Each structure stands twice: as structure tokens, then as C-alpha cells.
Short mmCIF file of C-alpha atoms in Angstrom, two decimals:
data_model
loop_
_atom_site.label_atom_id
_atom_site.label_comp_id
_atom_site.label_asym_id
_atom_site.label_seq_id
_atom_site.Cartn_x
_atom_site.Cartn_y
_atom_site.Cartn_z
CA MET A 168 93.74 77.17 81.50
CA SER A 169 92.18 78.93 84.47
CA ARG A 170 91.28 75.42 85.74
CA LEU A 171 94.97 74.58 86.22
CA ALA A 172 96.21 75.60 89.67
CA ALA A 173 99.61 77.26 89.64
CA GLY A 174 102.07 78.39 92.27
CA VAL A 175 102.77 82.10 92.50
CA VAL A 176 106.27 83.57 92.39
CA LEU A 177 107.82 87.00 92.27
CA VAL A 178 110.46 87.34 89.57
CA THR A 179 112.94 90.14 90.30
CA ALA A 180 115.95 91.67 88.59
CA GLN A 181 118.09 94.75 88.92
CA GLU A 182 118.48 97.09 85.98
CA PRO A 183 122.10 97.69 85.02
CA PRO A 184 123.54 101.07 86.08
CA LEU A 185 122.50 103.91 83.78
CA ASP A 186 126.14 104.46 82.83
CA PRO A 187 128.26 101.37 83.60
CA ASP A 188 131.47 103.30 82.81
CA ASP A 189 130.76 105.95 85.45
CA PRO A 190 131.21 104.68 89.04
CA ASN A 191 129.18 107.68 90.27
CA ALA A 192 126.19 106.96 88.02
CA PRO A 193 123.01 105.96 89.84
CA ASP A 194 122.27 102.26 90.11
CA GLY A 195 119.48 100.81 88.04
CA GLU A 196 116.09 100.25 89.60
CA ASP A 197 114.83 96.97 91.02
CA VAL A 198 112.07 95.45 88.90
CA GLY A 199 109.52 92.85 89.99
CA MET A 200 106.78 90.84 88.34
CA THR A 201 104.25 88.31 89.63
CA ALA A 202 104.27 85.08 87.64
CA THR A 203 102.25 81.88 87.69
CA ALA A 204 103.88 80.34 84.59
CA PHE A 205 107.02 79.18 86.36
CA LEU A 206 108.38 75.63 86.55
CA SER A 207 111.34 73.39 87.10
CA VAL A 208 112.79 72.18 83.79
CA SER A 209 115.80 70.06 84.79
CA LEU A 210 117.63 68.91 87.90
CA ASP A 211 120.95 68.23 86.14
CA PRO A 212 121.81 70.91 85.28
CA PRO A 213 119.35 72.80 87.53
CA LEU A 214 117.13 74.77 85.14
CA VAL A 215 113.86 76.68 85.63
CA MET A 216 111.59 78.50 83.21
CA VAL A 217 109.38 81.55 83.42
CA SER A 218 106.98 82.78 80.75
CA LEU A 219 107.02 86.55 80.17
CA ARG A 220 104.60 88.59 78.08
CA GLU A 221 106.55 89.70 75.01
CA GLY A 222 107.53 93.36 75.25
CA SER A 223 106.79 93.61 78.99
CA ARG A 224 109.22 95.48 81.17
CA MET A 225 110.58 92.21 82.61
CA ASP A 226 110.91 90.65 79.15
CA ASP A 227 112.87 93.67 77.93
CA LEU A 228 115.04 93.74 81.07
CA LEU A 229 115.89 90.02 80.97
CA ASP A 230 116.85 90.44 77.32
CA GLU A 231 119.74 92.66 78.46
CA GLN A 232 120.27 91.51 82.07
CA PRO A 233 121.12 87.78 82.34
CA LEU A 234 120.85 87.60 86.16
CA TRP A 235 117.49 87.40 87.90
CA ALA A 236 115.84 85.93 90.96
CA VAL A 237 112.65 84.14 92.00
CA SER A 238 110.88 84.14 95.36
CA VAL A 239 108.25 81.39 95.82
CA LEU A 240 105.46 83.18 97.69
CA THR A 241 103.60 81.87 100.73
CA GLU A 242 99.86 82.00 101.27
CA ASN A 243 100.46 85.03 103.55
CA GLN A 244 102.14 86.99 100.75
CA ARG A 245 99.06 87.52 98.58
CA HIS A 246 99.46 91.31 98.98
CA ILE A 247 102.93 91.09 97.37
CA ALA A 248 101.60 89.07 94.43
CA GLY A 249 98.74 91.51 93.91
CA ARG A 250 100.98 94.54 94.16
CA PHE A 251 103.37 93.37 91.43
CA ALA A 252 100.55 92.11 89.17
CA MET A 253 98.77 95.47 88.89
CA LYS A 254 98.46 97.03 85.47
CA GLY A 255 99.40 100.70 85.21
CA ARG A 256 101.13 100.50 88.58
CA ILE A 257 103.41 103.02 90.22
CA SER A 258 107.18 102.69 89.98
CA ASP A 259 108.70 99.43 91.14
CA ARG A 260 110.96 101.37 93.54
CA LEU A 261 107.88 102.33 95.56
CA LEU A 262 106.46 98.81 95.37
CA PHE A 263 109.57 97.35 97.01
CA GLU A 264 109.77 100.11 99.63
CA ASP A 265 108.03 98.35 102.57
CA ILE A 266 108.72 94.71 101.65
CA ALA A 267 111.33 92.84 103.67
CA SER A 268 113.99 91.59 101.27
CA VAL A 269 117.69 90.91 100.94
CA ARG A 270 119.91 91.30 97.91
CA GLY A 271 120.87 88.13 96.13
CA GLU A 272 124.60 87.46 96.46
CA VAL A 273 124.92 86.63 92.74
CA SER A 274 122.14 88.55 90.99
CA GLY A 275 121.86 91.59 93.23
CA ALA A 276 118.09 91.24 92.80
CA PRO A 277 115.69 91.44 95.75
CA LEU A 278 114.83 88.12 97.42
CA ILE A 279 111.59 88.40 99.39
CA GLY A 280 111.78 87.73 103.12
CA GLY A 281 109.59 84.90 104.36
CA ALA A 282 109.34 83.25 100.94
CA LEU A 283 109.04 79.46 100.78
CA ALA A 284 112.14 79.31 98.59
CA THR A 285 114.41 81.71 96.72
CA LEU A 286 116.48 81.13 93.61
CA GLU A 287 119.00 83.17 91.70
CA CYS A 288 119.31 82.39 88.01
CA ARG A 289 121.30 83.20 84.88
CA THR A 290 119.49 83.13 81.55
CA GLU A 291 120.56 80.16 79.41
CA GLN A 292 118.00 80.48 76.62
CA ARG A 293 115.13 82.68 75.43
CA VAL A 294 112.45 81.01 73.31
CA PRO A 295 109.78 83.03 71.48
CA ALA A 296 106.38 81.38 72.04
CA GLY A 297 103.36 83.19 70.61
CA ASP A 298 102.88 86.45 72.52
CA HIS A 299 105.29 85.34 75.26
CA THR A 300 108.99 84.64 75.74
CA LEU A 301 110.03 81.53 77.63
CA VAL A 302 113.12 82.36 79.66
CA ILE A 303 115.11 79.33 80.77
CA GLY A 304 117.52 80.03 83.57
CA ARG A 305 120.28 78.05 85.26
CA VAL A 306 119.82 78.04 89.02
CA LEU A 307 122.95 79.54 90.61
CA THR A 308 121.76 79.67 94.23
CA ALA A 309 118.79 78.12 95.99
CA HIS A 310 117.69 78.68 99.56
CA VAL A 311 114.80 77.40 101.63
CA PRO A 312 114.32 79.95 104.43
CA SER A 313 112.53 78.90 107.59
CA ALA A 314 109.21 80.11 106.18
CA GLU A 315 106.05 78.67 107.66
CA GLY A 316 102.78 78.06 105.89
CA GLY A 317 101.73 76.79 102.53
CA PRO A 318 102.21 78.05 98.99
CA LEU A 319 100.18 80.82 97.39
CA LEU A 320 98.18 79.38 94.49
CA TYR A 321 96.32 80.91 91.56
CA PHE A 322 93.20 79.11 90.36
CA ARG A 323 90.16 80.23 88.35
CA GLY A 324 91.32 83.85 88.29
CA ARG A 325 91.90 84.20 92.05
CA TYR A 326 94.65 83.68 94.60
CA ARG A 327 93.95 80.59 96.74
CA GLN A 328 95.35 78.60 99.65
CA LEU A 329 95.69 74.87 100.12
CA GLY A 330 93.15 73.18 102.38
#
């Protein structure tokens, strides 16, 4: 499958507050994950799908948090993809610290500045598939910022650019 080129996205979500009944409780942390197994499923209704490793932090979070976001990364955002793909990485809070982003109006999740496109989604279905979970989400918002450049691709184990 390494011979199949794939676009690179950053999937983000916000953990629920630690104590939803306490208005003074700290907010949950932002969580991010680089994904190449992401695709459009349907235009009517607008559905997308992301494949998550079973038991990963994002899989566990999206099992309890139905709202999430996707930023389609540009060829100039390779550093973001690499940062959120690291194994044994530092806390996600530190990973987001110096990345330009805005909060999604529906999901509250970070949307990466300069991305080719951003989506906010609500989980419609979770499908176990081997050692992964396929998460199908309804697109609630979609924006195409004025980003320049081409998409970031992943092919034969490396990030690539078109052309």
C-alpha cells in the first residue's frame, strides 16, 4: 500500500472538560493526529471517513467526543504532519503551541491556518476494521481558505509534493 499516494490531513478534537458539571473545571486538551487514510464518502449527505488505529488516543477520544475537525495540509506544512505523527511524542498542548490555528465554530477543535481546506464533522458511525476503526463523519462546516500551493502527499514512506 506504500505505492498508493495519499493526501495528508491533521485530525483534531477537543477533549471534553474534566468535570462538565463544574464551570470552573479546566477545559480538556486539544488533541491532534496526522492521517493519510482520509476520504470523501458521500456528497449527499456530505460524509467523510478517517481510519484510526484501534486504541489510539484519537480513537478513544472520538469514541466519547462526537465533534472533530480536519485540516487538509499544504506542501509547506510537512513540519506539522511530522510533528503530530511522532511516536512517544510530548503532550499535544505543546505541539499546538506555535501553530497558527483558529477554533472551529461547531467543534471547538483547532483548524490549522493556511490549510488547503478545513472541515468540522460529527461522528455518524464507527466501524471496526481489523486493527483500525473507520470513523464516518457528517461534514458540518467546510471552508477553503485562501491557501496557496499544492497538497502534501505521502508516498513510499515519505512526504512528497506534486510536480
